[in-house]
Amino acid sequence: MKEKLNVNLKNAGAFVSFEEVVALAKLSARHLDALNNGKGAGNDFLGWLTLPDDILKQLDKIEKSAKHLRSVSDTTVVIGIGGSYLGARAVMEAISHTFTPYLKKKPHHDVIFAGQNICEDYLSELIEVLDERSYSIIVISKSGTTTEPAIAFRILKDHLEKKVGKPAAADRIIAITDEKKGALRSLATTNGYETFVIPDNVGGRYSVLSPVGLLPIAVSGLDIRALVKGAKDMEEVTRTNKDAVSNPALLYAAARNLLLQGGRPVEIMVGFTPKLHFMSEWWKQLYGESEGKDGKGIYPASVDMTTDLHSLGQYIQDGQRILFETMISVKSPSRTLTIPLEKDDSDQLNFLAGKRLSEVNRNAEAGTTIAHNDGNVPVLKIEIPVLDEYYTGQLIYFFEIACGISGYILDVNPFDQPGVEAYKKNMFALLNKPGYEEAGKKLRERL
Ligand code: PA5
């Protein structure tokens, strides 16, 4: 096995000792049993635990479909929201060329996301771009009835059919949804779309290692086999490993819960590369929806460094002492760029001449860690050697299993999301959806 992701607790040591973390991690090993035996809360949604093996038999089909979309189009629009969106975007943004849409060099394939908002301008502007593109659609919805992606799909399906004709559009649309239920399943059957199934026992936010994440990632040109291998290797060191010290998921789950118990209800995910921005967004959904219930849970926030050292950095350093940070620390970038020497040193940067940008960034990370420690902020570090498919796979499985353990430590069901329904009911009522008329009347009185 390659080097595995490491949880470094050194910069939290002044707030919670390694011995305390290990003690809670040891106690929490029983939650691994609950996950593996299916004896804990939400036990009908544990399919993600074994996805690194279970998905192997579908990889050929996923790669074949990805190849097909790349051959018939230059752009794919991926429609989905929440767990049907964030995982794929997190992996793509972490690994792909940051400026893919601006690259002149072919072949590359642009992936654009839609259905993650209801913004009229966003979709109108996207259509303007798609007018000039040859494009395909991957539409993803487990329930098959979520409003945001359903609206986007209705509009873009219509646009694509008008552009290339119904049969060619059907050849360029792939639906990922429930095996039997939901409007998207019926639409796919009626129109003859190719489909992939989201297993019943895999919840949206734990579905990135299913076709939900893997098909869009494969379409973007990334190596999904390396991603799954990374997840599998992380499964091997976490799923049944009850040795607290060598199981990073137990350590992370225990440390964050001890910090919460010590008066830190906010966890900020920190990356020192903009490539991790959507990994943090994915993590926020995973932890926010899994833990934020019954009046409990750590509030998951995120910042991108060093960008946000010039905005939220002030608050982290000096505001209310209610937070701790978790830094994803990437040892080496994938590329090399050195700061040049300037003869007259007019910008006074020659002390950096000859240094790689990554060395400056590493020192920014180290300096920030110490400054935040001095400002009374505990810092957990999750260390990986590089940001590639393999280590992204490790990160994904690590965060998922740590979330399951952490939810059980908090004594909540980490696999449901009852709170998500509240806004939907009100929106339907205000829009006069049939069956919601009375509720709509009452809500309008309150506006
Ligand atoms: O994690 C979850 O379950 C949610 O975030 C869902 O993924 C999200 O609401 C989208 O649901 P669906 O895939 O049914 O359209």
CSV table of C-alpha atoms in Angstrom, one decimal, residues 78-325:
chain,number,residue,atom,x,y,z
A,78,VAL,CA,-23.9,17.5,-14.9
A,79,ILE,CA,-27.3,18.2,-13.3
A,80,GLY,CA,-27.7,17.5,-9.6
A,81,ILE,CA,-27.7,19.0,-6.1
A,82,GLY,CA,-26.4,18.2,-2.7
A,83,GLY,CA,-25.0,14.7,-2.6
A,84,SER,CA,-25.8,14.3,-6.3
A,85,TYR,CA,-23.4,17.1,-7.1
A,86,LEU,CA,-20.7,18.0,-4.6
A,87,GLY,CA,-18.6,14.8,-4.6
A,88,ALA,CA,-17.9,14.8,-8.3
A,89,ARG,CA,-17.2,18.6,-8.3
A,90,ALA,CA,-14.9,18.2,-5.3
A,91,VAL,CA,-12.8,15.5,-7.0
A,92,MET,CA,-12.7,17.3,-10.4
A,93,GLU,CA,-11.7,20.7,-8.9
A,94,ALA,CA,-9.0,19.0,-6.8
A,95,ILE,CA,-7.3,17.3,-9.6
A,96,SER,CA,-8.2,18.7,-13.0
A,97,HIS,CA,-6.5,21.7,-14.6
A,98,THR,CA,-7.9,24.8,-12.9
A,99,PHE,CA,-8.4,26.5,-16.2
A,100,THR,CA,-9.8,23.6,-18.2
A,101,PRO,CA,-12.4,25.7,-20.0
A,102,TYR,CA,-9.8,28.2,-21.2
A,103,LEU,CA,-7.3,25.5,-22.5
A,104,LYS,CA,-6.9,25.7,-26.2
A,105,LYS,CA,-5.1,22.4,-26.3
A,106,LYS,CA,-7.4,19.5,-27.1
A,107,PRO,CA,-8.5,16.9,-26.4
A,108,HIS,CA,-10.2,17.9,-23.2
A,109,HIS,CA,-13.8,17.8,-22.2
A,110,ASP,CA,-15.5,20.5,-20.3
A,111,VAL,CA,-17.8,19.6,-17.5
A,112,ILE,CA,-20.3,22.2,-16.3
A,113,PHE,CA,-22.7,21.9,-13.4
A,114,ALA,CA,-26.3,22.8,-13.3
A,115,GLY,CA,-29.4,22.1,-11.1
A,116,GLN,CA,-27.6,23.1,-7.9
A,117,ASN,CA,-29.6,26.4,-7.8
A,118,ILE,CA,-32.7,28.0,-9.2
A,119,CYS,CA,-31.1,31.1,-10.5
A,120,GLU,CA,-32.6,32.4,-13.7
A,121,ASP,CA,-29.5,34.2,-14.8
A,122,TYR,CA,-27.2,31.2,-14.2
A,123,LEU,CA,-29.3,28.9,-16.4
A,124,SER,CA,-29.9,31.6,-19.0
A,125,GLU,CA,-26.2,32.3,-19.3
A,126,LEU,CA,-25.4,28.6,-19.4
A,127,ILE,CA,-27.8,28.2,-22.3
A,128,GLU,CA,-26.0,31.0,-24.1
A,129,VAL,CA,-22.8,29.0,-23.8
A,130,LEU,CA,-24.5,25.7,-24.8
A,131,ASP,CA,-25.9,27.3,-27.9
A,132,GLU,CA,-22.3,27.2,-29.2
A,133,ARG,CA,-21.3,23.8,-27.8
A,134,SER,CA,-21.9,20.3,-28.7
A,135,TYR,CA,-23.0,18.9,-25.4
A,136,SER,CA,-24.3,15.9,-23.4
A,137,ILE,CA,-26.2,15.7,-20.1
A,138,ILE,CA,-25.8,13.6,-17.1
A,139,VAL,CA,-28.8,14.0,-14.8
A,140,ILE,CA,-28.5,12.7,-11.3
A,141,SER,CA,-31.2,12.5,-8.6
A,142,LYS,CA,-31.7,9.6,-6.2
A,143,SER,CA,-35.3,10.5,-5.4
A,144,GLY,CA,-35.9,11.6,-9.0
A,145,THR,CA,-38.1,14.3,-7.8
A,146,THR,CA,-35.8,17.1,-6.4
A,147,THR,CA,-37.1,20.4,-7.7
A,148,GLU,CA,-33.8,22.2,-8.6
A,149,PRO,CA,-32.3,19.5,-10.8
A,150,ALA,CA,-35.8,18.6,-12.2
A,151,ILE,CA,-36.3,22.2,-13.4
A,152,ALA,CA,-32.8,22.4,-14.9
A,153,PHE,CA,-33.3,19.1,-16.7
A,154,ARG,CA,-36.6,20.1,-18.1
A,155,ILE,CA,-35.1,23.3,-19.6
A,156,LEU,CA,-31.9,21.7,-20.9
A,157,LYS,CA,-33.5,18.6,-22.3
A,158,ASP,CA,-35.8,20.9,-24.3
A,159,HIS,CA,-32.9,22.9,-25.4
A,160,LEU,CA,-30.8,19.9,-26.4
A,161,GLU,CA,-33.8,18.2,-28.2
A,162,LYS,CA,-34.4,21.4,-30.2
A,163,LYS,CA,-30.7,21.7,-31.0
A,164,VAL,CA,-29.9,18.1,-32.2
A,165,GLY,CA,-33.3,16.4,-32.5
A,166,LYS,CA,-35.0,14.0,-30.1
A,167,PRO,CA,-33.2,10.7,-31.0
A,168,ALA,CA,-29.7,12.3,-30.9
A,169,ALA,CA,-30.6,14.0,-27.6
A,170,ALA,CA,-31.6,10.7,-26.1
A,171,ASP,CA,-28.2,9.3,-27.1
A,172,ARG,CA,-26.5,12.1,-25.2
A,173,ILE,CA,-28.5,11.9,-22.0
A,174,ILE,CA,-27.6,9.6,-19.1
A,175,ALA,CA,-29.8,9.4,-16.0
A,176,ILE,CA,-28.5,8.2,-12.6
A,177,THR,CA,-31.4,7.5,-10.3
A,178,ASP,CA,-33.3,5.0,-8.2
A,179,GLU,CA,-33.8,1.5,-9.8
A,180,LYS,CA,-37.6,1.8,-9.9
A,181,LYS,CA,-39.0,4.9,-8.2
A,182,GLY,CA,-39.3,8.5,-9.1
A,183,ALA,CA,-40.1,10.8,-12.1
A,184,LEU,CA,-36.6,10.6,-13.5
A,185,ARG,CA,-36.8,6.8,-13.7
A,186,SER,CA,-40.1,7.1,-15.6
A,187,LEU,CA,-38.6,9.8,-17.9
A,188,ALA,CA,-35.6,7.7,-18.6
A,189,THR,CA,-37.7,4.6,-19.5
A,190,THR,CA,-40.0,6.6,-21.7
A,191,ASN,CA,-37.2,8.3,-23.6
A,192,GLY,CA,-34.8,5.3,-23.7
A,193,TYR,CA,-32.0,7.0,-21.9
A,194,GLU,CA,-29.0,5.0,-20.6
A,195,THR,CA,-29.2,4.7,-16.9
A,196,PHE,CA,-27.2,3.9,-13.8
A,197,VAL,CA,-28.7,3.0,-10.4
A,198,ILE,CA,-28.1,4.7,-7.1
A,199,PRO,CA,-28.3,1.8,-4.6
A,200,ASP,CA,-31.2,2.0,-2.1
A,201,ASN,CA,-28.7,1.7,0.8
A,202,VAL,CA,-26.4,4.6,-0.2
A,203,GLY,CA,-27.6,8.0,0.8
A,204,GLY,CA,-26.8,11.0,-1.4
A,205,ARG,CA,-23.9,12.5,0.5
A,206,TYR,CA,-22.2,9.1,0.8
A,207,SER,CA,-22.6,8.3,-2.9
A,208,VAL,CA,-19.5,9.8,-4.6
A,209,LEU,CA,-17.9,6.3,-5.0
A,210,SER,CA,-21.1,5.1,-6.9
A,211,PRO,CA,-21.9,6.1,-10.5
A,212,VAL,CA,-23.2,9.4,-9.0
A,213,GLY,CA,-19.6,10.6,-8.6
A,214,LEU,CA,-17.7,8.2,-10.8
A,215,LEU,CA,-19.5,8.8,-14.1
A,216,PRO,CA,-19.0,12.6,-14.2
A,217,ILE,CA,-15.4,12.2,-12.9
A,218,ALA,CA,-14.7,9.7,-15.7
A,219,VAL,CA,-16.2,12.0,-18.3
A,220,SER,CA,-13.9,14.8,-17.1
A,221,GLY,CA,-11.0,12.5,-18.0
A,222,LEU,CA,-9.8,11.4,-14.5
A,223,ASP,CA,-8.7,8.0,-13.5
A,224,ILE,CA,-11.6,6.5,-11.5
A,225,ARG,CA,-9.8,3.2,-10.9
A,226,ALA,CA,-7.0,5.1,-8.9
A,227,LEU,CA,-9.7,6.9,-7.0
A,228,VAL,CA,-11.5,3.7,-6.0
A,229,LYS,CA,-8.1,2.1,-5.1
A,230,GLY,CA,-7.3,5.0,-2.8
A,231,ALA,CA,-10.7,4.5,-1.1
A,232,LYS,CA,-10.2,0.8,-0.8
A,233,ASP,CA,-6.8,1.2,0.8
A,234,MET,CA,-8.4,3.7,3.3
A,235,GLU,CA,-11.2,1.2,4.0
A,236,GLU,CA,-8.5,-1.3,4.9
A,237,VAL,CA,-7.0,0.9,7.5
A,238,THR,CA,-10.2,2.2,9.0
A,239,ARG,CA,-13.3,-0.1,8.7
A,240,THR,CA,-12.3,-2.9,11.0
A,241,ASN,CA,-9.1,-1.5,12.6
A,242,LYS,CA,-9.9,-1.0,16.3
A,243,ASP,CA,-6.4,0.1,17.1
A,244,ALA,CA,-7.0,3.7,17.9
A,245,VAL,CA,-3.5,5.0,17.2
A,246,SER,CA,-3.3,3.5,13.7
A,247,ASN,CA,-6.9,4.2,12.7
A,248,PRO,CA,-7.0,7.9,11.4
A,249,ALA,CA,-10.8,7.9,11.3
A,250,LEU,CA,-11.1,7.0,15.0
A,251,LEU,CA,-8.5,9.7,15.9
A,252,TYR,CA,-10.2,12.4,13.9
A,253,ALA,CA,-13.7,11.6,15.1
A,254,ALA,CA,-12.6,11.5,18.7
A,255,ALA,CA,-10.5,14.7,18.5
A,256,ARG,CA,-13.3,16.8,17.0
A,257,ASN,CA,-15.8,15.5,19.6
A,258,LEU,CA,-13.5,16.3,22.4
A,259,LEU,CA,-13.0,19.8,21.1
A,260,LEU,CA,-16.7,20.2,20.8
A,261,GLN,CA,-17.1,19.0,24.4
A,262,GLY,CA,-14.4,21.6,25.4
A,263,GLY,CA,-16.6,24.5,24.0
A,264,ARG,CA,-15.7,24.5,20.3
A,265,PRO,CA,-18.9,24.1,18.3
A,266,VAL,CA,-17.5,25.3,15.0
A,267,GLU,CA,-15.0,23.4,12.8
A,268,ILE,CA,-13.4,25.2,10.0
A,269,MET,CA,-12.0,23.1,7.1
A,270,VAL,CA,-8.9,24.8,5.8
A,271,GLY,CA,-7.1,24.2,2.5
A,272,PHE,CA,-4.0,26.0,1.3
A,273,THR,CA,-4.9,25.5,-2.3
A,274,PRO,CA,-8.0,26.7,-4.1
A,275,LYS,CA,-8.2,23.2,-5.6
A,276,LEU,CA,-9.6,22.1,-2.2
A,277,HIS,CA,-12.5,24.6,-2.2
A,278,PHE,CA,-15.1,22.1,-3.3
A,279,MET,CA,-13.6,19.3,-1.2
A,280,SER,CA,-14.5,21.6,1.8
A,281,GLU,CA,-18.0,22.2,0.3
A,282,TRP,CA,-18.5,18.4,0.0
A,283,TRP,CA,-17.2,17.9,3.5
A,284,LYS,CA,-19.6,20.6,4.9
A,285,GLN,CA,-22.6,18.8,3.3
A,286,LEU,CA,-21.4,15.4,4.6
A,287,TYR,CA,-20.9,16.6,8.2
A,288,GLY,CA,-23.6,19.3,8.3
A,289,GLU,CA,-26.4,17.0,7.1
A,290,SER,CA,-25.1,14.0,9.1
A,291,GLU,CA,-24.6,15.6,12.5
A,292,GLY,CA,-26.7,18.8,12.6
A,293,LYS,CA,-29.9,17.4,14.2
A,294,ASP,CA,-31.6,17.0,17.6
A,295,GLY,CA,-30.0,20.3,18.7
A,296,LYS,CA,-26.6,18.7,18.3
A,297,GLY,CA,-23.6,18.8,16.0
A,298,ILE,CA,-20.5,20.7,15.1
A,299,TYR,CA,-21.1,23.6,12.7
A,300,PRO,CA,-18.9,22.9,9.6
A,301,ALA,CA,-17.4,26.0,8.0
A,302,SER,CA,-14.6,26.4,5.6
A,303,VAL,CA,-11.9,28.8,4.3
A,304,ASP,CA,-9.5,28.9,1.4
A,305,MET,CA,-6.0,30.0,2.4
A,306,THR,CA,-4.1,32.2,1.9
A,307,THR,CA,-7.0,34.0,0.3
A,308,ASP,CA,-9.2,34.1,3.4
A,309,LEU,CA,-6.3,35.2,5.7
A,310,HIS,CA,-7.2,38.5,4.2
A,311,SER,CA,-10.8,38.3,5.2
A,312,LEU,CA,-11.9,35.7,7.8
A,313,GLY,CA,-8.3,35.4,9.1
A,314,GLN,CA,-9.0,38.2,11.5
A,315,TYR,CA,-12.0,36.5,13.1
A,316,ILE,CA,-10.2,33.1,13.4
A,317,GLN,CA,-7.2,34.8,15.0
A,318,ASP,CA,-9.0,37.1,17.4
A,319,GLY,CA,-12.8,36.7,17.4
A,320,GLN,CA,-15.0,34.5,19.7
A,321,ARG,CA,-13.1,31.4,20.8
A,322,ILE,CA,-15.7,29.0,19.7
A,323,LEU,CA,-13.8,27.3,16.8
A,324,PHE,CA,-11.2,24.9,15.8
A,325,GLU,CA,-9.6,24.2,12.4
